Amino acid sequence: MSRGCLAAAAPRPEAMALPIRKPVQRAAVTFQGVPTMMNTLTMDRAASKAKPAHLSPKTPARSLAFLEFAVLLTLVAFSAPASAQQTPSPTAGEIVLTLPDGDEELKIEEGESKTIMVELSAQPSDEVTVTLAKTNADITLSPASLSLSFTASNWNTAQSVTVTAGQDADATDDEDTLTLSATGGITASNIVESIDIIDDDGSIVFSAAAVELIEGSEDDRSKTFTVELGAPPASKAVLSLSSGDPAAVTVSPVRLNFSASDYDKAQQVTVTAVNDGDFADEMVDITVSVVSGITAEDASKSIEVSDDDAIVVSPSNALKIWEGDDARSLAISLARVPTEDVTLTLSKTNAKVTITPATLTFTKDNHFKAQIVEISATYDDDAITNTDTITLSATGGIDAPDEIALTINEPRSRPVSEIVLTLPAGGLTIAEGGTEDITVKLGAQPSSTVDIELTKTNPDITLSRSFLTFNTSNWNTAQSVTVSAGQDDDATDDEGSLTLSVHSGGIVALQVVESIAITDDDDGSITVSAAAVDLVEGSEDDRRKTFTVKLGTPPASSAVLSVMSGDIEAVTVSPATLTFSASDYDQDQTVTVTAVDDGDSADETVDITVSVSSGITAGKVKKSVSVRDDDGRILIDPDPLSIEEGNNESFAVRLSGAPASNAVLSVTSADTSVATVSPATLTFTATDYDDEKLVNVSAVGDGDGTDDSVEIVLSVSSGYTDVDDVKKSVMVVDDDGGIVVSSTSVSLDEIDPPANPDDPYTPDTGTFTVELAAPPASKAVVSVTSPDPHAVTVSPPTLTFSASNYDDPQEVTVTALSDKDGTSEDVAIVLSIAEEGYTAADNTKAITVKDDDAGIVFDKTTMSLREGGAADRFLVSLGSPPSSSATFKVGSQGQGKDAVRVTPEILTFTYDNYKDAQAVTVSAVEDSDTSNANLTVEVSSDQGYAGASETITVEVIDDDGIVLNVPSLTLNEGDQDVPFYVSLSGIPDSGNAVISLSSADTNAVTVTPASLTFTSTNYATGQRVGVSAVQDDADASDHEVHITLTVLAGYTTAHPRTMRVHVIDDEGGIILEDSSLMTIAEGDTTGGTFNVHRMPSCR
């Protein structure tokens, strides 16, 4: 019986006989399982498993004693199952994903689609299926099959995938992850790409009504508008509100919170106009922006602010005049006291218009008094109604442009009349809180109904009626108007004006302007200090003294008091005016009075009069000042003379009266070691006694660091009897002193206290030293101060130095305190002289406190990339909030830092988003070398976060080296010299590159040659390698052998490669388990069974 290997490569017929003996009564059998007439039996490849073939009797065609025959088994074909088919090894490669428009991140707005392109980096050995997977139901992918097919012919042809972000009802950005994975003829890492879904539903909705504020108005300085969202947030949305000019408009609240349930419920925002000192109207935008929880563009609400400090014009609305008619009047005043005189100019553009006068001047005293300007228009021959604009512009103490629209009507035939105003017997003078009635009628019958408009200038004045209507019947019937004066809290009389003008109708009449006087009912008062003021003429100590002034009641806005001396040749005052506001009226202001040296010898008493210039009603107050005469004296400036050590200064000397003969003064220094004088004497005559003569003082340098003082004594030597000595104080400022601080830097670590307060706690401390540059005269006290005691404390708070230990360093201990933010602090400890007696400039010592709360958090610590392959990313967040905002630099470090590209390069975290992870993408960069790269990517604080840093380790696996034209070979047993080709991807490192080739099993596969040599010129040209499958008869098994290619020299950084060789064995056969004679009795219905095996296969 033949045995062998069933080989698919060369199937061959093989017969095997099974002898069968049967009784002669019947002449035939039936072969079940392997029937007659060329039926087949299919067997497993496993050699150990028998398969039964069944025979059963059949009625014979003729009668014999026995029928003996053979069953012939023939191997007609061999078919390997799918699992045994030759499957080529997958090619090493990557999935290449290209985002649209060169984007580094895939960002899609809701409702938008973007197309990405997918291809392979290398030709696959078999068909490849790239499967696409996503996690968010709002993202759809096309093709709908969520897979792409690549073959050896289209592997580098990019196929498109459309990514669509669906619409949803909320206003929150969303995200997803797109995963691409490959199966089949390539080994490639999965690509994981983040998808940012930008929501398009978010919007900030304001109430539509305009918001107009009036500065200083009780009713209109504050108003509200509402804010709501156009779509719900996913959970909570936070909005911030800010004023474009908080000096003009404030906003409250500054934050609004919305949830998914109340996003469309309007929340109220209050805006308030701020009183300022200018005269300008303003337009301020309130900006509402998203802090978190929703995506929406910033929105602005415009707030119009009408200034209450503007020019007051009556009538304030548009002015109508008629060609050739009498002029119309404008009453103009200022609403508040200007800082200086104001010139108000009225200008126009229409040549027909005349303005008289065109210039007005307002002062602090008359700013509230209305000045009248006449406006008229000349007649022309056309029939066109003209318009013009009167522009009021101010220079000087205000900046308040204003405009008045002017309509010039064509002349028409209207009666000329007048507005007849009847006032009370005493004129229009109204007590504060009181009223007066006036009556109005026309002087002539109108041609049609006439409207008379009444306007006033002072807001404290109210009118019972603003319009009066007369017709052709009641024109001469007086109509009554009540004028009221409101109460206020100041003590100032006030005034205003009432203007009556024809608003419309059938007469021509001049405006009537009437002044209104408001008598204040609050008693004002001026209060001066009670202490007596006694001056001594020429006395260093007593020639100048002070008293104080304040008000007993507040002014309406500001009050100006005049301070005048009754005899300026005896006493002068300063300042000449005092200004009080409603907020400081009861705070003392100081008046300085100075005795004037005169030629007489009489004592005097002078009254200083304090009276109201403007702004309040109060009686005058006088303060008596007594002056004792000192004539016959030596006169000098009583103020001390200050000289820096080593420098010179001078002071002037004269006499108060003429000497009888020449007067000689002696000039001496009380301590010549401190200062010297020249000349030593001064001589005055009867003609030059009041001419100033100079005394030069020289400050003497010394070795200490202490200021000194000395008195220069002037005394009469002759010719000027009964005159007291005069002393001039001189302060010598030392130039040797200095505070010296040790130069060694001091850096402290912030250490949190233990959770259990009973546990010991030792904060970090450091020291520096302090000494003086020069000795003090006696002692010097240095104050040691921390400007931020919440970050660093100091001990001791003062240092004391003497003349003997001034240059001995004294130690200062600094201690770092713990806080909850993540910010390091730089604190400059200030060292200054605490007591007089030593002169030195302040010095500082910089202390750095490294925060312990700062922490950068990564989601991974290592990363492996393949050169030219897919990018990877890691997530960054902070472990504690920064104090405001913190920026971080992101970059690669180390010898292989150029092997990757990192994006973004800057991360910014705020107090609100410090926990929100931000992605950093790392991509491997293709290069021409064959080296793997190892590096770190560092995220380090640029500012605002304690100098914290963190690194992630990155390995980049190089894809350059030994190149094979095919990844594997399949040979039949006995095949000889089957070729494959080898080249290099890069130039050898130095000289020639030698590659060795070796077979892992030379009994099955051999390879020639044993080595290949490449040069710098032929490295890219493939060299032939022959592979042979060794014939064996010992087994019937297939073989798989690896050929290893290793660099021996010249290309040391390249990695070894392997070629897989599969050898198909060509032996095989059939085995009968028992080949002895089988006997079956005629009529035996059960028949008989024999078992068939096959030889082991090559695999």
PDB file of N, CA and C in Angstrom, residues 104-176:
ATOM      1  N   GLU A 104      -6.122  71.492  10.983  1.00  0.00           N
ATOM      2  CA  GLU A 104      -5.493  70.566  11.920  1.00  0.00           C
ATOM      3  C   GLU A 104      -6.515  69.893  12.805  1.00  0.00           C
ATOM      4  N   GLU A 105      -7.729  70.446  12.884  1.00  0.00           N
ATOM      5  CA  GLU A 105      -8.810  69.856  13.661  1.00  0.00           C
ATOM      6  C   GLU A 105     -10.063  69.842  12.808  1.00  0.00           C
ATOM      7  N   LEU A 106     -10.929  68.859  13.069  1.00  0.00           N
ATOM      8  CA  LEU A 106     -12.163  68.734  12.305  1.00  0.00           C
ATOM      9  C   LEU A 106     -13.268  69.453  13.069  1.00  0.00           C
ATOM     10  N   LYS A 107     -13.598  70.662  12.608  1.00  0.00           N
ATOM     11  CA  LYS A 107     -14.646  71.464  13.236  1.00  0.00           C
ATOM     12  C   LYS A 107     -15.782  71.632  12.242  1.00  0.00           C
ATOM     13  N   ILE A 108     -17.012  71.316  12.668  1.00  0.00           N
ATOM     14  CA  ILE A 108     -18.169  71.364  11.777  1.00  0.00           C
ATOM     15  C   ILE A 108     -19.278  72.114  12.485  1.00  0.00           C
ATOM     16  N   GLU A 109     -19.873  73.069  11.805  1.00  0.00           N
ATOM     17  CA  GLU A 109     -21.034  73.761  12.365  1.00  0.00           C
ATOM     18  C   GLU A 109     -22.266  72.895  12.180  1.00  0.00           C
ATOM     19  N   GLU A 110     -23.198  73.029  13.115  1.00  0.00           N
ATOM     20  CA  GLU A 110     -24.459  72.292  13.023  1.00  0.00           C
ATOM     21  C   GLU A 110     -25.086  72.522  11.648  1.00  0.00           C
ATOM     22  N   GLY A 111     -25.556  71.425  11.014  1.00  0.00           N
ATOM     23  CA  GLY A 111     -26.171  71.523   9.707  1.00  0.00           C
ATOM     24  C   GLY A 111     -25.184  71.552   8.557  1.00  0.00           C
ATOM     25  N   GLU A 112     -23.895  71.559   8.867  1.00  0.00           N
ATOM     26  CA  GLU A 112     -22.854  71.668   7.844  1.00  0.00           C
ATOM     27  C   GLU A 112     -22.233  70.291   7.588  1.00  0.00           C
ATOM     28  N   SER A 113     -21.690  70.130   6.388  1.00  0.00           N
ATOM     29  CA  SER A 113     -20.973  68.903   6.040  1.00  0.00           C
ATOM     30  C   SER A 113     -19.551  69.258   5.634  1.00  0.00           C
ATOM     31  N   LYS A 114     -18.629  68.361   5.963  1.00  0.00           N
ATOM     32  CA  LYS A 114     -17.255  68.516   5.508  1.00  0.00           C
ATOM     33  C   LYS A 114     -16.782  67.167   4.969  1.00  0.00           C
ATOM     34  N   THR A 115     -15.874  67.222   4.023  1.00  0.00           N
ATOM     35  CA  THR A 115     -15.379  66.012   3.374  1.00  0.00           C
ATOM     36  C   THR A 115     -13.939  65.774   3.782  1.00  0.00           C
ATOM     37  N   ILE A 116     -13.690  64.570   4.263  1.00  0.00           N
ATOM     38  CA  ILE A 116     -12.328  64.164   4.576  1.00  0.00           C
ATOM     39  C   ILE A 116     -11.891  63.130   3.543  1.00  0.00           C
ATOM     40  N   MET A 117     -10.586  62.987   3.335  1.00  0.00           N
ATOM     41  CA  MET A 117     -10.058  62.061   2.340  1.00  0.00           C
ATOM     42  C   MET A 117      -9.222  60.997   3.053  1.00  0.00           C
ATOM     43  N   VAL A 118      -9.409  59.753   2.589  1.00  0.00           N
ATOM     44  CA  VAL A 118      -8.745  58.609   3.216  1.00  0.00           C
ATOM     45  C   VAL A 118      -7.998  57.827   2.136  1.00  0.00           C
ATOM     46  N   GLU A 119      -6.775  57.442   2.414  1.00  0.00           N
ATOM     47  CA  GLU A 119      -5.997  56.568   1.540  1.00  0.00           C
ATOM     48  C   GLU A 119      -5.031  55.776   2.408  1.00  0.00           C
ATOM     49  N   LEU A 120      -4.224  54.901   1.760  1.00  0.00           N
ATOM     50  CA  LEU A 120      -3.239  54.117   2.503  1.00  0.00           C
ATOM     51  C   LEU A 120      -1.847  54.644   2.200  1.00  0.00           C
ATOM     52  N   SER A 121      -0.927  54.406   3.122  1.00  0.00           N
ATOM     53  CA  SER A 121       0.440  54.891   2.930  1.00  0.00           C
ATOM     54  C   SER A 121       1.306  53.911   2.153  1.00  0.00           C
ATOM     55  N   ALA A 122       0.849  52.653   2.012  1.00  0.00           N
ATOM     56  CA  ALA A 122       1.657  51.635   1.320  1.00  0.00           C
ATOM     57  C   ALA A 122       0.732  50.676   0.578  1.00  0.00           C
ATOM     58  N   GLN A 123       1.274  50.058  -0.463  1.00  0.00           N
ATOM     59  CA  GLN A 123       0.491  49.091  -1.246  1.00  0.00           C
ATOM     60  C   GLN A 123       0.206  47.856  -0.389  1.00  0.00           C
ATOM     61  N   PRO A 124      -1.069  47.473  -0.246  1.00  0.00           N
ATOM     62  CA  PRO A 124      -1.393  46.319   0.597  1.00  0.00           C
ATOM     63  C   PRO A 124      -1.101  45.019  -0.135  1.00  0.00           C
ATOM     64  N   SER A 125      -0.937  43.946   0.645  1.00  0.00           N
ATOM     65  CA  SER A 125      -0.710  42.623   0.047  1.00  0.00           C
ATOM     66  C   SER A 125      -2.020  41.969  -0.364  1.00  0.00           C
ATOM     67  N   ASP A 126      -3.108  42.460   0.146  1.00  0.00           N
ATOM     68  CA  ASP A 126      -4.421  41.916  -0.172  1.00  0.00           C
ATOM     69  C   ASP A 126      -5.424  43.054  -0.004  1.00  0.00           C
ATOM     70  N   GLU A 127      -6.678  42.787  -0.312  1.00  0.00           N
ATOM     71  CA  GLU A 127      -7.716  43.818  -0.177  1.00  0.00           C
ATOM     72  C   GLU A 127      -7.814  44.287   1.283  1.00  0.00           C
ATOM     73  N   VAL A 128      -8.018  45.597   1.451  1.00  0.00           N
ATOM     74  CA  VAL A 128      -8.094  46.208   2.777  1.00  0.00           C
ATOM     75  C   VAL A 128      -9.457  46.869   2.945  1.00  0.00           C
ATOM     76  N   THR A 129     -10.062  46.655   4.097  1.00  0.00           N
ATOM     77  CA  THR A 129     -11.307  47.343   4.436  1.00  0.00           C
ATOM     78  C   THR A 129     -11.025  48.309   5.580  1.00  0.00           C
ATOM     79  N   VAL A 130     -11.304  49.597   5.327  1.00  0.00           N
ATOM     80  CA  VAL A 130     -11.166  50.621   6.376  1.00  0.00           C
ATOM     81  C   VAL A 130     -12.569  50.896   6.903  1.00  0.00           C
ATOM     82  N   THR A 131     -12.749  50.612   8.180  1.00  0.00           N
ATOM     83  CA  THR A 131     -14.061  50.789   8.822  1.00  0.00           C
ATOM     84  C   THR A 131     -14.093  52.114   9.563  1.00  0.00           C
ATOM     85  N   LEU A 132     -15.229  52.832   9.429  1.00  0.00           N
ATOM     86  CA  LEU A 132     -15.404  54.130  10.091  1.00  0.00           C
ATOM     87  C   LEU A 132     -16.421  53.960  11.206  1.00  0.00           C
ATOM     88  N   ALA A 133     -16.097  54.515  12.361  1.00  0.00           N
ATOM     89  CA  ALA A 133     -17.001  54.431  13.514  1.00  0.00           C
ATOM     90  C   ALA A 133     -17.073  55.781  14.192  1.00  0.00           C
ATOM     91  N   LYS A 134     -18.255  56.146  14.673  1.00  0.00           N
ATOM     92  CA  LYS A 134     -18.446  57.396  15.423  1.00  0.00           C
ATOM     93  C   LYS A 134     -19.355  57.093  16.601  1.00  0.00           C
ATOM     94  N   THR A 135     -19.437  58.045  17.555  1.00  0.00           N
ATOM     95  CA  THR A 135     -20.158  57.767  18.804  1.00  0.00           C
ATOM     96  C   THR A 135     -21.362  58.669  19.004  1.00  0.00           C
ATOM     97  N   ASN A 136     -21.429  59.793  18.310  1.00  0.00           N
ATOM     98  CA  ASN A 136     -22.489  60.780  18.546  1.00  0.00           C
ATOM     99  C   ASN A 136     -23.578  60.606  17.494  1.00  0.00           C
ATOM    100  N   ALA A 137     -24.842  60.505  17.969  1.00  0.00           N
ATOM    101  CA  ALA A 137     -25.963  60.294  17.053  1.00  0.00           C
ATOM    102  C   ALA A 137     -26.189  61.490  16.134  1.00  0.00           C
ATOM    103  N   ASP A 138     -25.669  62.686  16.519  1.00  0.00           N
ATOM    104  CA  ASP A 138     -25.850  63.872  15.685  1.00  0.00           C
ATOM    105  C   ASP A 138     -24.911  63.875  14.485  1.00  0.00           C
ATOM    106  N   ILE A 139     -23.942  62.972  14.462  1.00  0.00           N
ATOM    107  CA  ILE A 139     -22.998  62.892  13.345  1.00  0.00           C
ATOM    108  C   ILE A 139     -23.409  61.753  12.421  1.00  0.00           C
ATOM    109  N   THR A 140     -23.489  62.043  11.120  1.00  0.00           N
ATOM    110  CA  THR A 140     -23.721  61.000  10.125  1.00  0.00           C
ATOM    111  C   THR A 140     -22.537  60.971   9.170  1.00  0.00           C
ATOM    112  N   LEU A 141     -22.260  59.747   8.664  1.00  0.00           N
ATOM    113  CA  LEU A 141     -21.137  59.549   7.762  1.00  0.00           C
ATOM    114  C   LEU A 141     -21.636  59.014   6.435  1.00  0.00           C
ATOM    115  N   SER A 142     -20.976  59.383   5.378  1.00  0.00           N
ATOM    116  CA  SER A 142     -21.255  58.852   4.046  1.00  0.00           C
ATOM    117  C   SER A 142     -19.925  58.470   3.429  1.00  0.00           C
ATOM    118  N   PRO A 143     -19.760  57.212   2.973  1.00  0.00           N
ATOM    119  CA  PRO A 143     -20.806  56.237   2.632  1.00  0.00           C
ATOM    120  C   PRO A 143     -21.498  55.632   3.861  1.00  0.00           C
ATOM    121  N   ALA A 144     -22.790  55.258   3.625  1.00  0.00           N
ATOM    122  CA  ALA A 144     -23.595  54.704   4.708  1.00  0.00           C
ATOM    123  C   ALA A 144     -23.072  53.355   5.179  1.00  0.00           C
ATOM    124  N   SER A 145     -22.311  52.660   4.319  1.00  0.00           N
ATOM    125  CA  SER A 145     -21.767  51.357   4.726  1.00  0.00           C
ATOM    126  C   SER A 145     -20.720  51.492   5.812  1.00  0.00           C
ATOM    127  N   LEU A 146     -20.239  52.733   6.036  1.00  0.00           N
ATOM    128  CA  LEU A 146     -19.222  53.025   7.040  1.00  0.00           C
ATOM    129  C   LEU A 146     -17.946  52.229   6.803  1.00  0.00           C
ATOM    130  N   SER A 147     -17.654  51.956   5.521  1.00  0.00           N
ATOM    131  CA  SER A 147     -16.409  51.253   5.216  1.00  0.00           C
ATOM    132  C   SER A 147     -15.920  51.679   3.833  1.00  0.00           C
ATOM    133  N   LEU A 148     -14.611  51.583   3.639  1.00  0.00           N
ATOM    134  CA  LEU A 148     -13.965  51.880   2.371  1.00  0.00           C
ATOM    135  C   LEU A 148     -13.099  50.687   1.995  1.00  0.00           C
ATOM    136  N   SER A 149     -13.053  50.367   0.705  1.00  0.00           N
ATOM    137  CA  SER A 149     -12.256  49.225   0.239  1.00  0.00           C
ATOM    138  C   SER A 149     -11.067  49.736  -0.568  1.00  0.00           C
ATOM    139  N   PHE A 150      -9.882  49.173  -0.268  1.00  0.00           N
ATOM    140  CA  PHE A 150      -8.670  49.514  -0.999  1.00  0.00           C
ATOM    141  C   PHE A 150      -8.027  48.226  -1.500  1.00  0.00           C
ATOM    142  N   THR A 151      -7.449  48.306  -2.702  1.00  0.00           N
ATOM    143  CA  THR A 151      -6.779  47.150  -3.302  1.00  0.00           C
ATOM    144  C   THR A 151      -5.347  47.548  -3.645  1.00  0.00           C
ATOM    145  N   ALA A 152      -4.632  46.585  -4.223  1.00  0.00           N
ATOM    146  CA  ALA A 152      -3.252  46.859  -4.605  1.00  0.00           C
ATOM    147  C   ALA A 152      -3.173  47.904  -5.705  1.00  0.00           C
ATOM    148  N   SER A 153      -4.293  48.150  -6.403  1.00  0.00           N
ATOM    149  CA  SER A 153      -4.263  49.107  -7.508  1.00  0.00           C
ATOM    150  C   SER A 153      -4.776  50.486  -7.107  1.00  0.00           C
ATOM    151  N   ASN A 154      -5.631  50.585  -6.075  1.00  0.00           N
ATOM    152  CA  ASN A 154      -6.194  51.911  -5.742  1.00  0.00           C
ATOM    153  C   ASN A 154      -5.801  52.381  -4.350  1.00  0.00           C
ATOM    154  N   TRP A 155      -4.778  51.752  -3.741  1.00  0.00           N
ATOM    155  CA  TRP A 155      -4.449  52.043  -2.343  1.00  0.00           C
ATOM    156  C   TRP A 155      -4.071  53.503  -2.107  1.00  0.00           C
ATOM    157  N   ASN A 156      -3.471  54.142  -3.126  1.00  0.00           N
ATOM    158  CA  ASN A 156      -3.037  55.524  -2.934  1.00  0.00           C
ATOM    159  C   ASN A 156      -3.951  56.524  -3.638  1.00  0.00           C
ATOM    160  N   THR A 157      -5.161  56.075  -3.980  1.00  0.00           N
ATOM    161  CA  THR A 157      -6.184  56.985  -4.514  1.00  0.00           C
ATOM    162  C   THR A 157      -7.132  57.339  -3.368  1.00  0.00           C
ATOM    163  N   ALA A 158      -7.122  58.633  -2.986  1.00  0.00           N
ATOM    164  CA  ALA A 158      -7.898  59.054  -1.812  1.00  0.00           C
ATOM    165  C   ALA A 158      -9.392  58.880  -2.058  1.00  0.00           C
ATOM    166  N   GLN A 159     -10.080  58.293  -1.111  1.00  0.00           N
ATOM    167  CA  GLN A 159     -11.533  58.138  -1.156  1.00  0.00           C
ATOM    168  C   GLN A 159     -12.155  59.109  -0.161  1.00  0.00           C
ATOM    169  N   SER A 160     -13.301  59.661  -0.528  1.00  0.00           N
ATOM    170  CA  SER A 160     -13.919  60.720   0.283  1.00  0.00           C
ATOM    171  C   SER A 160     -14.921  60.133   1.267  1.00  0.00           C
ATOM    172  N   VAL A 161     -14.973  60.768   2.426  1.00  0.00           N
ATOM    173  CA  VAL A 161     -15.974  60.464   3.444  1.00  0.00           C
ATOM    174  C   VAL A 161     -16.605  61.795   3.836  1.00  0.00           C
ATOM    175  N   THR A 162     -17.915  61.870   3.754  1.00  0.00           N
ATOM    176  CA  THR A 162     -18.627  63.095   4.127  1.00  0.00           C
ATOM    177  C   THR A 162     -19.105  62.980   5.562  1.00  0.00           C
ATOM    178  N   VAL A 163     -18.721  63.979   6.370  1.00  0.00           N
ATOM    179  CA  VAL A 163     -19.103  64.024   7.783  1.00  0.00           C
ATOM    180  C   VAL A 163     -20.104  65.165   7.946  1.00  0.00           C
ATOM    181  N   THR A 164     -21.304  64.839   8.426  1.00  0.00           N
ATOM    182  CA  THR A 164     -22.371  65.828   8.557  1.00  0.00           C
ATOM    183  C   THR A 164     -22.780  65.935  10.021  1.00  0.00           C
ATOM    184  N   ALA A 165     -22.878  67.187  10.494  1.00  0.00           N
ATOM    185  CA  ALA A 165     -23.341  67.445  11.862  1.00  0.00           C
ATOM    186  C   ALA A 165     -24.814  67.825  11.804  1.00  0.00           C
ATOM    187  N   GLY A 166     -25.661  67.052  12.466  1.00  0.00           N
ATOM    188  CA  GLY A 166     -27.093  67.319  12.453  1.00  0.00           C
ATOM    189  C   GLY A 166     -27.470  68.481  13.354  1.00  0.00           C
ATOM    190  N   GLN A 167     -28.657  69.024  13.123  1.00  0.00           N
ATOM    191  CA  GLN A 167     -29.185  70.091  13.954  1.00  0.00           C
ATOM    192  C   GLN A 167     -29.777  69.496  15.231  1.00  0.00           C
ATOM    193  N   ASP A 168     -29.620  70.244  16.358  1.00  0.00           N
ATOM    194  CA  ASP A 168     -30.338  69.862  17.563  1.00  0.00           C
ATOM    195  C   ASP A 168     -30.987  71.110  18.158  1.00  0.00           C
ATOM    196  N   ALA A 169     -31.739  70.910  19.231  1.00  0.00           N
ATOM    197  CA  ALA A 169     -32.532  72.014  19.776  1.00  0.00           C
ATOM    198  C   ALA A 169     -31.762  72.855  20.770  1.00  0.00           C
ATOM    199  N   ASP A 170     -30.643  72.341  21.323  1.00  0.00           N
ATOM    200  CA  ASP A 170     -29.938  73.133  22.324  1.00  0.00           C
ATOM    201  C   ASP A 170     -28.974  74.090  21.639  1.00  0.00           C
ATOM    202  N   ALA A 171     -28.271  74.869  22.469  1.00  0.00           N
ATOM    203  CA  ALA A 171     -27.335  75.858  21.954  1.00  0.00           C
ATOM    204  C   ALA A 171     -25.927  75.569  22.442  1.00  0.00           C
ATOM    205  N   THR A 172     -25.615  74.307  22.638  1.00  0.00           N
ATOM    206  CA  THR A 172     -24.342  73.914  23.235  1.00  0.00           C
ATOM    207  C   THR A 172     -23.467  73.233  22.206  1.00  0.00           C
ATOM    208  N   ASP A 173     -22.199  73.597  22.169  1.00  0.00           N
ATOM    209  CA  ASP A 173     -21.250  72.880  21.323  1.00  0.00           C
ATOM    210  C   ASP A 173     -21.186  71.420  21.761  1.00  0.00           C
ATOM    211  N   ASP A 174     -20.890  70.563  20.807  1.00  0.00           N
ATOM    212  CA  ASP A 174     -20.841  69.131  21.109  1.00  0.00           C
ATOM    213  C   ASP A 174     -19.538  68.582  20.518  1.00  0.00           C
ATOM    214  N   GLU A 175     -19.310  67.314  20.712  1.00  0.00           N
ATOM    215  CA  GLU A 175     -18.104  66.719  20.152  1.00  0.00           C
ATOM    216  C   GLU A 175     -18.352  65.245  19.871  1.00  0.00           C
ATOM    217  N   ASP A 176     -17.485  64.664  19.080  1.00  0.00           N
ATOM    218  CA  ASP A 176     -17.564  63.246  18.738  1.00  0.00           C
ATOM    219  C   ASP A 176     -16.145  62.769  18.443  1.00  0.00           C
TER     220      ASP A 176
END
